[in-house]
Coordinates of C-alpha atoms and ligand atoms in Angstrom, one line a residue:
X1 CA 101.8 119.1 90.8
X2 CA 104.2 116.6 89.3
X3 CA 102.8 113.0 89.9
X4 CA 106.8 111.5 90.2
X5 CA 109.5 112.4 92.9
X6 CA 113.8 112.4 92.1
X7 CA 115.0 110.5 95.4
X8 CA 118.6 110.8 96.5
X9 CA 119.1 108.5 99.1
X10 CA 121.8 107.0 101.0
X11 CA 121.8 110.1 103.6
X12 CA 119.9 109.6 107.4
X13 CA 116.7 111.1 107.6
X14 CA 116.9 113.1 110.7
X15 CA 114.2 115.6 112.6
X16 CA 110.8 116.2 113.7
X17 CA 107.5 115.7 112.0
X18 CA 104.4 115.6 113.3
X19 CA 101.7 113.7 113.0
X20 CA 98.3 114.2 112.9
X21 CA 94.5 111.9 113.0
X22 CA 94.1 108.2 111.5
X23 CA 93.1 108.4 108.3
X24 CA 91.3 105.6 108.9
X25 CA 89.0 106.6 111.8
X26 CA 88.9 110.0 110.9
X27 CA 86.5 109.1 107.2
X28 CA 84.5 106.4 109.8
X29 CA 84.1 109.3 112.0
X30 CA 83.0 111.8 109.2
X31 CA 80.2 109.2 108.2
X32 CA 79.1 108.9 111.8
X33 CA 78.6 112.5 111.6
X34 CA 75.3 111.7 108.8
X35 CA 73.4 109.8 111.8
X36 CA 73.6 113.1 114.2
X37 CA 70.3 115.6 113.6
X38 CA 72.6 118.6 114.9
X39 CA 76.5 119.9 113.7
X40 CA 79.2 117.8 114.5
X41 CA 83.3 118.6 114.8
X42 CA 85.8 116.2 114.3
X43 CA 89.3 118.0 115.6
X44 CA 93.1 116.8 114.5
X45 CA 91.8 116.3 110.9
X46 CA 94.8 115.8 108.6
X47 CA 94.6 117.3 105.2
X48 CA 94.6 114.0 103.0
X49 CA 93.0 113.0 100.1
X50 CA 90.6 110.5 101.7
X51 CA 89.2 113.7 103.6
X52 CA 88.9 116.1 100.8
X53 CA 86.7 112.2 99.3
X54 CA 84.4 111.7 102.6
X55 CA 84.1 115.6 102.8
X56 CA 82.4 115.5 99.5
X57 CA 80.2 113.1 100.0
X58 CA 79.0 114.7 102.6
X59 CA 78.1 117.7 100.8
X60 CA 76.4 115.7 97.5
X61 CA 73.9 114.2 100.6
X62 CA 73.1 118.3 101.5
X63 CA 75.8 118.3 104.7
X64 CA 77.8 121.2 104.5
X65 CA 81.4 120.8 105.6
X66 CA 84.2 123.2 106.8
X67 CA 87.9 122.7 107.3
X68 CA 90.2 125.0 109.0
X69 CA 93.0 122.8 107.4
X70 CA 96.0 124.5 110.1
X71 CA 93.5 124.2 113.2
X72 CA 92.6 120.6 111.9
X73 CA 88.9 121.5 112.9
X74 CA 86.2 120.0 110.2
X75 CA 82.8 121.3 110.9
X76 CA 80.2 119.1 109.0
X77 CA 76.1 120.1 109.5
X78 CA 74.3 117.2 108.8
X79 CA 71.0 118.5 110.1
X80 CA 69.2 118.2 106.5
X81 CA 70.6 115.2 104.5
X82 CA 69.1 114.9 100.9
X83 CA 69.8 111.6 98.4
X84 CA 72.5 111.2 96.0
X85 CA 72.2 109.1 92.9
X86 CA 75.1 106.7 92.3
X87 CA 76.5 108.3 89.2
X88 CA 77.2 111.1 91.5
X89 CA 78.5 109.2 94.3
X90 CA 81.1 107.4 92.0
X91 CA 82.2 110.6 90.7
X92 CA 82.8 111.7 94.0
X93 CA 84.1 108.9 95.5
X94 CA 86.6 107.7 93.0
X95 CA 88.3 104.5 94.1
X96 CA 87.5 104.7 97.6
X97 CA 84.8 102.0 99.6
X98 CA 83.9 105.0 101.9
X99 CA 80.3 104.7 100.2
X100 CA 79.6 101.2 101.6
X101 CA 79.6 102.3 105.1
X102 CA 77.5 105.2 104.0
X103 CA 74.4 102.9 103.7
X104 CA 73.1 102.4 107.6
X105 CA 73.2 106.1 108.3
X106 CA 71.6 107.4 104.9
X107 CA 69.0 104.4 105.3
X108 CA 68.1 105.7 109.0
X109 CA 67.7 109.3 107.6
X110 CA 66.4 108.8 104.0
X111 CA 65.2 105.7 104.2
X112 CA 67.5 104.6 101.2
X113 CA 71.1 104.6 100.0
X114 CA 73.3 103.2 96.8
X115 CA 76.5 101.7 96.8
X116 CA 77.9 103.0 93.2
X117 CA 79.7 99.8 91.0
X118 CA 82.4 99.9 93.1
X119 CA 84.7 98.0 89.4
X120 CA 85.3 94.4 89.1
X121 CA 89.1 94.4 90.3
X122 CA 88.7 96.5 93.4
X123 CA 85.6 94.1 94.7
X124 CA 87.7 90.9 93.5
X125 CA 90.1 91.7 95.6
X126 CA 88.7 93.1 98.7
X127 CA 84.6 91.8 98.9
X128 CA 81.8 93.6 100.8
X129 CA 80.0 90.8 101.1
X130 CA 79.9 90.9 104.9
X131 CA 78.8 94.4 104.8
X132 CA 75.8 93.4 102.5
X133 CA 75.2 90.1 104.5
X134 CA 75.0 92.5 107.5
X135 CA 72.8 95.2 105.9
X136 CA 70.1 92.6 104.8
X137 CA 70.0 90.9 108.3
X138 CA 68.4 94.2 109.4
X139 CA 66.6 94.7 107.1
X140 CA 67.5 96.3 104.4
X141 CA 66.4 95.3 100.8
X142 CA 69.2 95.4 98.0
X143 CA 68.6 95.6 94.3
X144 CA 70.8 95.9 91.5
X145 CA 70.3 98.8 89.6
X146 CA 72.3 99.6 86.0
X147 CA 75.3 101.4 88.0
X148 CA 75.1 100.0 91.3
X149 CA 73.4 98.8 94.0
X150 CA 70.2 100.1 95.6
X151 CA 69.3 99.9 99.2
X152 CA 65.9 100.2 100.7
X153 CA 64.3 100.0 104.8
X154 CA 60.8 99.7 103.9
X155 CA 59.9 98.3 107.5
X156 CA 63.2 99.9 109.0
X157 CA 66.3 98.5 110.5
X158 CA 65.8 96.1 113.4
X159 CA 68.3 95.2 116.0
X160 CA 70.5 91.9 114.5
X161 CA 72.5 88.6 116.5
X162 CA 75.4 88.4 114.2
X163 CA 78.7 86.3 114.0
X164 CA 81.6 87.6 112.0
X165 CA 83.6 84.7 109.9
X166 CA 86.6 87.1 110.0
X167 CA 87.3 90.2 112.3
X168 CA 86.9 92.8 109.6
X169 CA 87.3 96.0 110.5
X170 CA 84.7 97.7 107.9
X171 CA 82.3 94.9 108.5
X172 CA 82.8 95.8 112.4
X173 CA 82.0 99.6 111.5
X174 CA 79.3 98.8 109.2
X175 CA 77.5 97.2 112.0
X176 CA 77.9 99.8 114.3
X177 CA 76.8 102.1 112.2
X178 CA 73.8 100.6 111.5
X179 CA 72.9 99.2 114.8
X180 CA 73.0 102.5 116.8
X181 CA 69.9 103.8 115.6
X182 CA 68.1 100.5 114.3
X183 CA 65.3 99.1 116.6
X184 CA 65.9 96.8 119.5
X185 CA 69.1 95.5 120.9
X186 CA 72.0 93.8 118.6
X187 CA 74.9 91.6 119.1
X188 CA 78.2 90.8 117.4
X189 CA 80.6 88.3 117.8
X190 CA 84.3 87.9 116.5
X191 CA 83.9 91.8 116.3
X192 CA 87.6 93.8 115.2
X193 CA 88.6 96.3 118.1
X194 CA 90.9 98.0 116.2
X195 CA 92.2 101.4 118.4
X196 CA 90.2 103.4 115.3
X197 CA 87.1 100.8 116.2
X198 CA 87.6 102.1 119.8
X199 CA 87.5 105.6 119.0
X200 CA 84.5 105.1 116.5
X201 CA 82.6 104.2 119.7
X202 CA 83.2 106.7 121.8
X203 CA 82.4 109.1 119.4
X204 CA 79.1 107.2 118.7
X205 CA 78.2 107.3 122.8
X206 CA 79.2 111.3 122.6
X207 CA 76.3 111.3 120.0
X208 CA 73.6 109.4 122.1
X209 CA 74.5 105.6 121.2
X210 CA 74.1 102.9 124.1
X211 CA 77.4 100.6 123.4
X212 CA 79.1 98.0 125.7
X213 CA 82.4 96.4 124.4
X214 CA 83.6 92.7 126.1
X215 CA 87.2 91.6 126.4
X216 CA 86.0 88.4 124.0
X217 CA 85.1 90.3 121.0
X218 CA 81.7 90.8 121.3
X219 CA 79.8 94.0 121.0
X220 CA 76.1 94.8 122.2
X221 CA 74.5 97.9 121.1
X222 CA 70.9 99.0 122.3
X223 CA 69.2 101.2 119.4
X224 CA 68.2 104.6 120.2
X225 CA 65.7 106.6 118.2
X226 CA 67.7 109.8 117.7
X227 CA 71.5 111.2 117.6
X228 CA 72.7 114.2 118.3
X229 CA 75.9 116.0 117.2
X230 CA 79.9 115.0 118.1
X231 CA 83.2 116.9 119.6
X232 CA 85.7 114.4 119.4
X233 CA 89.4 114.9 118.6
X234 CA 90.9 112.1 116.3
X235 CA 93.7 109.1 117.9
X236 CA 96.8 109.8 116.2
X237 CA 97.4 108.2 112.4
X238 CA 99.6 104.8 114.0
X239 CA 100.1 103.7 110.8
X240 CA 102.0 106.9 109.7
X241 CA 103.8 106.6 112.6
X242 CA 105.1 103.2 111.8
X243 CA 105.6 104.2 108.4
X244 CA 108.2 107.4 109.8
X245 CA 109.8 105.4 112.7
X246 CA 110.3 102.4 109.9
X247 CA 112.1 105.4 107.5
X248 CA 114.4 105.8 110.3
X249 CA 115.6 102.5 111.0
X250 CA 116.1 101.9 107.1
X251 CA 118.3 105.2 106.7
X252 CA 120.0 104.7 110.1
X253 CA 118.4 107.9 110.9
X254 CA 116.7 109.6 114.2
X255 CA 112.8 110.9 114.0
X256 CA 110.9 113.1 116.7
X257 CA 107.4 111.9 115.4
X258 CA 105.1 114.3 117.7
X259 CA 102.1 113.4 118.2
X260 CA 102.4 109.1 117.9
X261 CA 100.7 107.6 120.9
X262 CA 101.8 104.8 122.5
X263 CA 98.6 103.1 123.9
X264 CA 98.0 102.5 120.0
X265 CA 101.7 101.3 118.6
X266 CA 102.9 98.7 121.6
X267 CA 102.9 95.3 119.4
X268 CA 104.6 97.6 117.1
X269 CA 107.2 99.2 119.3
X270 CA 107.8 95.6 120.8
X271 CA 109.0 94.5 117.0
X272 CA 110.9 97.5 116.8
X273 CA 113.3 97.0 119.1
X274 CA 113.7 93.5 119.1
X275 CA 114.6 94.6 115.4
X276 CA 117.3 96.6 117.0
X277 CA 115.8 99.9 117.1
X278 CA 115.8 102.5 119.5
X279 CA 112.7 104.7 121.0
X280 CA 111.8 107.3 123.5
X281 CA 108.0 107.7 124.6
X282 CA 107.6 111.6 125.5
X283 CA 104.0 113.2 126.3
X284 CA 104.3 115.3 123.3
X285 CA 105.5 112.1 120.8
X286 CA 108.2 109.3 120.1
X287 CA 111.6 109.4 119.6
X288 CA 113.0 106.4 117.2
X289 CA 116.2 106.1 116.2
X290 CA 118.8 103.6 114.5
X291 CA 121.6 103.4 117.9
X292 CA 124.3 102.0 115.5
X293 CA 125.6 98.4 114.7
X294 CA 123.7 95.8 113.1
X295 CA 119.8 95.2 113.0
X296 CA 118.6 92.1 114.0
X297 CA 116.4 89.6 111.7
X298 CA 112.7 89.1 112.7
X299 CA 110.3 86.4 112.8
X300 CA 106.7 87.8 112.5
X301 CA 102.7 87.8 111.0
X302 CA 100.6 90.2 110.6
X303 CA 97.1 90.1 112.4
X304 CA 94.2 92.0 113.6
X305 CA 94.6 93.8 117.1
X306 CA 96.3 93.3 118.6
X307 CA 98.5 91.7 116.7
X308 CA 101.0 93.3 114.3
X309 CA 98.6 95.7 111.7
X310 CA 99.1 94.4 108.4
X311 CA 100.1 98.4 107.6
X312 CA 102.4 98.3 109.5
X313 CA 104.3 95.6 107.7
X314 CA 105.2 96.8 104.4
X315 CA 107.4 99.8 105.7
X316 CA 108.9 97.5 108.1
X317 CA 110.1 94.7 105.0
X318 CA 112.3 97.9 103.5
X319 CA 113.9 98.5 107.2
X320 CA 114.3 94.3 107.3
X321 CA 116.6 94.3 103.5
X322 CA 119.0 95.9 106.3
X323 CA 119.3 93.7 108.7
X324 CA 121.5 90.7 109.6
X325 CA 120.4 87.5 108.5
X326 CA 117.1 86.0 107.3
X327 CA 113.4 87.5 108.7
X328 CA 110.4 86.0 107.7
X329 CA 106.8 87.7 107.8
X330 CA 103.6 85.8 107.2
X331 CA 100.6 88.5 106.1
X332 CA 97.6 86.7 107.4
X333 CA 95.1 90.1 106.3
X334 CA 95.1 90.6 103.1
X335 CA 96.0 87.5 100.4
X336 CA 98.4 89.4 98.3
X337 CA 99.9 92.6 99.8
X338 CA 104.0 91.6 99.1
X339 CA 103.4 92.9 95.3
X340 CA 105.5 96.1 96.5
X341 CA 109.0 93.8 96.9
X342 CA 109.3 93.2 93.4
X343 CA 110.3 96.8 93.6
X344 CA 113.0 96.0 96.7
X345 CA 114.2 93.1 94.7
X346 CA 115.0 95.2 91.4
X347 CA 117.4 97.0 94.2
X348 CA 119.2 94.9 95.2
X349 CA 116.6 93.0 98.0
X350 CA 116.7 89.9 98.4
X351 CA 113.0 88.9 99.0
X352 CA 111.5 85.4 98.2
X353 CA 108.0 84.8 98.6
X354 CA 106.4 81.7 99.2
X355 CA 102.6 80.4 99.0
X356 CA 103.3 78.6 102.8
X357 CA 102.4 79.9 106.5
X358 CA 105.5 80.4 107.5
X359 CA 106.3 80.5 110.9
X360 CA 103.8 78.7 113.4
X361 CA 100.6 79.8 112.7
X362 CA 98.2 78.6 109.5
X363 CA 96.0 81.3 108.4
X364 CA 93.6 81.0 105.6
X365 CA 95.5 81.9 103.0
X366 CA 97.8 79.1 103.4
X367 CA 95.8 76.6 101.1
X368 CA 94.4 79.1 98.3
X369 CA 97.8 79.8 96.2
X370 CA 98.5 83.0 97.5
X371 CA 102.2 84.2 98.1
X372 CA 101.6 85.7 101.5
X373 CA 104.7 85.0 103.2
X374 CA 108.4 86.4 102.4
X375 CA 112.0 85.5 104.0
X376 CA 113.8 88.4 103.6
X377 CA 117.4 88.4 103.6
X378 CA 120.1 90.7 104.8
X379 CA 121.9 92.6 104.5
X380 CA 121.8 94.1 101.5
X381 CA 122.9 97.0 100.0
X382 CA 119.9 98.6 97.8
X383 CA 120.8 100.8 94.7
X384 CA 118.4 103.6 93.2
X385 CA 115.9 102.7 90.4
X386 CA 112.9 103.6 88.4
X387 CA 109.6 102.7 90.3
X388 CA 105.9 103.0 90.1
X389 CA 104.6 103.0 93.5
X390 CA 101.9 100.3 93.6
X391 CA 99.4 101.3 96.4
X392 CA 99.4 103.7 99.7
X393 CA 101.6 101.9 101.8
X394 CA 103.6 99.9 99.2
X395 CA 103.9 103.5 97.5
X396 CA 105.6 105.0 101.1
X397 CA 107.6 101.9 101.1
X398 CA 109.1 102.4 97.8
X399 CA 110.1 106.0 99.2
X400 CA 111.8 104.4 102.3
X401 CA 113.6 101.9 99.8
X402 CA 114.6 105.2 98.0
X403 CA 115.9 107.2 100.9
X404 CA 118.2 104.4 101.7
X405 CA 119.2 103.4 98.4
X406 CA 122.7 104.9 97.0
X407 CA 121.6 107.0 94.4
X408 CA 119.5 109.1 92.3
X409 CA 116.0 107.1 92.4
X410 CA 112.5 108.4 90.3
X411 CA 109.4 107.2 92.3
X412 CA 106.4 107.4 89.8
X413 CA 102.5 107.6 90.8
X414 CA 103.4 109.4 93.9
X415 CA 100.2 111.1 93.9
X416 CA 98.3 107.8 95.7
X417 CA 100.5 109.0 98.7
X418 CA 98.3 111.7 99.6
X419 CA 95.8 109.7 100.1
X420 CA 97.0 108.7 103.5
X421 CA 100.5 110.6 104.3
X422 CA 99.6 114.1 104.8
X423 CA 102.3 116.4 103.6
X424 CA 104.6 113.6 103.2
X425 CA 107.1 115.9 100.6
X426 CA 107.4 119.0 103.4
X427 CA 108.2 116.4 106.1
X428 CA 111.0 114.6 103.7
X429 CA 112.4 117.5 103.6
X430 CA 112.1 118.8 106.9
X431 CA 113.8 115.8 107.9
X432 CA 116.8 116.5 105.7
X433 CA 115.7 114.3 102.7
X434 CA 117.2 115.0 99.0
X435 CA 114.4 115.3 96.5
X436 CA 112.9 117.1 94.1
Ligands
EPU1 N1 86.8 90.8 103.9 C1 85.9 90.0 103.3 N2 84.6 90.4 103.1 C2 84.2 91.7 103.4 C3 85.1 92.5 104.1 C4 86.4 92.1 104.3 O1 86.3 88.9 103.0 O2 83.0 92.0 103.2 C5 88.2 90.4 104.1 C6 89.2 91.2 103.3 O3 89.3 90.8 102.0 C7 90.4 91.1 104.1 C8 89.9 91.0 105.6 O4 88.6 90.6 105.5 O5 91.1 89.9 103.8 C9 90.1 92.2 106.4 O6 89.5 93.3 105.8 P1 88.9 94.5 106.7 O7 87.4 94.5 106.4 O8 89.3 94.3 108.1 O9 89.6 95.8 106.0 P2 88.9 97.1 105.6 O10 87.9 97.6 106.6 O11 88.5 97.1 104.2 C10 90.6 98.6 106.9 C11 91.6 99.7 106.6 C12 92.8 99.1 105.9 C13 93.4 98.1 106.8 C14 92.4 97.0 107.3 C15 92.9 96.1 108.3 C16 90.2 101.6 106.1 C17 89.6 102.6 105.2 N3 90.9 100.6 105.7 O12 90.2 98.0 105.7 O13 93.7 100.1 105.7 O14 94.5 97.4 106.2 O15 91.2 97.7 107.8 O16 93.3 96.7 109.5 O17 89.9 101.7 107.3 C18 95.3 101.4 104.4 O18 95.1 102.3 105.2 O19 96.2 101.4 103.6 C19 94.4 100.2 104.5 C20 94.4 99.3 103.5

């Protein structure tokens, strides 16, 4: 398969598409499945490549795994686990950090686990320290081998008081993960309770795991001694469904995303139509749709939940370009994830990004030199050009930036799409999209 897509865009995309589980519960879910003793299924699976990643993982550590990829069904046996060296696990894992959150179950069933060299850049930019902070509190031992890092439970894990400095979701997870079946009783505060984090835990209690979630963040899990298997169907993917209802707004167009859940897209439906868009809320989906007339400029940050996801916001700049007058969003996540506008700007965007918190809120980005807000002004006409799609969600931006552009655009490097957007080229077309 060709790694670039031919864009035609300035045409509404229009349809239905339909949506299937987060990609970013559904991996999290997959490694819970290594601390159950009997076969677990994880149902509304979407064929992406972050499954096909976690799925062979799985298998290196002795789990078999099957996926009936129309049913959505993946059945993963996990009664006899064996080690993996980290050689194997990089190969496997590519570029992914799925491996760090491997380390709490493998360490309750092997007794050891190794985080491959995950490469200078991709730890520069996004640390584990808090996992590894976390991982030693227990108990675990860490030494640095020649290709990564080796983790031992020579007493085993033991229950843990533990304070987050930021509400990071993988930190949350690894903790979870951990605690479930470590001795004793452990605490965290300033935990992230993401709707993925929410659906980690109940699949966690469907295994055996004694966990009690309070409105202020914190988290107290009582360890049990054994697991047992999971049924669980996955929440919908809300950042794909931000990502197609953003695609309408941008090409004036009218989406039927079935499947999208409202209890997990409110802060993001409130920006929507305060943007100017339209929705309907159905049993079986949502409706959103551009009404006609001009869209509205937006004042807005990023934030953990419930705040605006930081995922959300990159599809969302595109949809901004088109609106009337000046929006400003402050990413408070992650330090530099605006890279993607140069893109919009080489358009016809006008984006400027500044090194300020803008708007009312300081985060703590705002005194390290980061540009990690943007006023976007509108609006403006974009015109088709030759991009290389940066990252995931930058990547599906540059697509949405396409689709509204006049013109014959080539997207390059589409192929880190499928990490995340499953199908994404049968749904642009089902939804009327030219490209080839
Ligand atoms: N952080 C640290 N040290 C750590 C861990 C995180 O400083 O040890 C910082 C990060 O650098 C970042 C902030 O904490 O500035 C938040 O990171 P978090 O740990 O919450 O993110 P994550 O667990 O690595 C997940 C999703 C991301 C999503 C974020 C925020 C997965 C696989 N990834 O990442 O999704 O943006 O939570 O909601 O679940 C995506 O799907 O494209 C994606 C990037």
């Amino acid at each position: 398969m060709t790694d670039s897509i031919r864009v035609t865009g300035g045409r509404p995309l229009k349809g239905e598409i339909t949506v299937r589980g987060a990609k970013n519960f559904v991996s999290k879910a997959m490694v819970a499945a290594l601390l159950g003793s009997t076969p677990s299924t994880l149902r509304n699976v979407p064929n992406i490549r972050d499954v096909g990643v976690v799925s062979s993982l799985l298998r290196l550590h002795g789990a078999p795994v099957d996926y009936d990829v129309e049913a959505g069904d993946l059945h993963m046996d996990t009664s006899a686990l064996v080690p993996a060296d980290a050689a194997q696990i990089a190969a496997h894992a590519g570029s992914s950090r799925i491996p760090i959150l491997l380390c709490g179950p493998l360490l309750h069933r092997l007794g050891e686990a190794v985080i491959p060299d995950l490469g200078g850049c991709r730890i520069g930019d996004r640390p584990i320290d808090f996992h590894l902070e976390i991982l030693q509190k227990f108990g675990a031992t860490v030494t640095q081998m020649p290709d990564g890092l080796l983790l031992k439970a020579p007493n085993g894990l033991t229950g843990i008081k533990h304070k987050l400095a930021y509400p990071s979701v993988g930190a949350t997870e690894q903790l979870l993960l951990t605690a479930v079946m470590a001795e004793g009783v452990t605490h965290l505060e300033g935990a992230a309770v993401e709707p993925e984090i929410k659906d980690l835990i109940d699949t966690l209690q469907k295994m055996g795991a004694i966990i009690s979630v309070s409105t202020d963040r914190s988290i107290t899990i009582e360890g049990v001694k054994e697991l047992r298997g999971y049924d669980h169907t996955s929440l919908a993917d809300r950042i794909e469904v931000g990502s197609w209802a953003s695609a309408a707004l941008a090409t004036k167009g009218d989406i039927f995303v079935r499947g999208a859940q409202q209890r997990t897209m409110g802060m993001f439906l409130n920006v929507f139509r305060k943007v100017g868009g339209q929705f309907d809320v159905t049993a079986d989906g949502i409706r959103f749709f551009h009404p006609g007339g001009d869209l509205k400029p937006i004042a807005l940050q990023t934030d953990v939940h419930p705040g605006f996801m930081t995922d959300w916001q990159q599809p969302l700049v595109v949809a901004l370009t088109q609106a009337t007058g000046l929006s400003i969003v402050h990413e408070t996540v992650y330090e530099n994830r605006f890279g993607f506008t140069d893109a919009l700007n080489q358009m016809g965007a006008q984006v400027q990004l500044y090194r300020e918190c803008l708007g009312n809120v300081a985060c703590r980005f705002g005194e390290r030199n980061f540009q990690h807000s943007a006023v976007i002004s509108g609006p403006t006409p974009l015109q088709a050009a030759d991009i290389e799609v940066p990252d995931l969600r930058g990547g599906f931006s540059h697509l949405i930036a396409a689709l509204t552009a006049q013109g014959t655009s080539t997207v390059h490097g589409i192929g880190i799409i499928d990490r995340g957007y499953e199908n994404f080229r049968a749904k642009l077309a089902a939804l009327g999209a030219e490209v080839e």
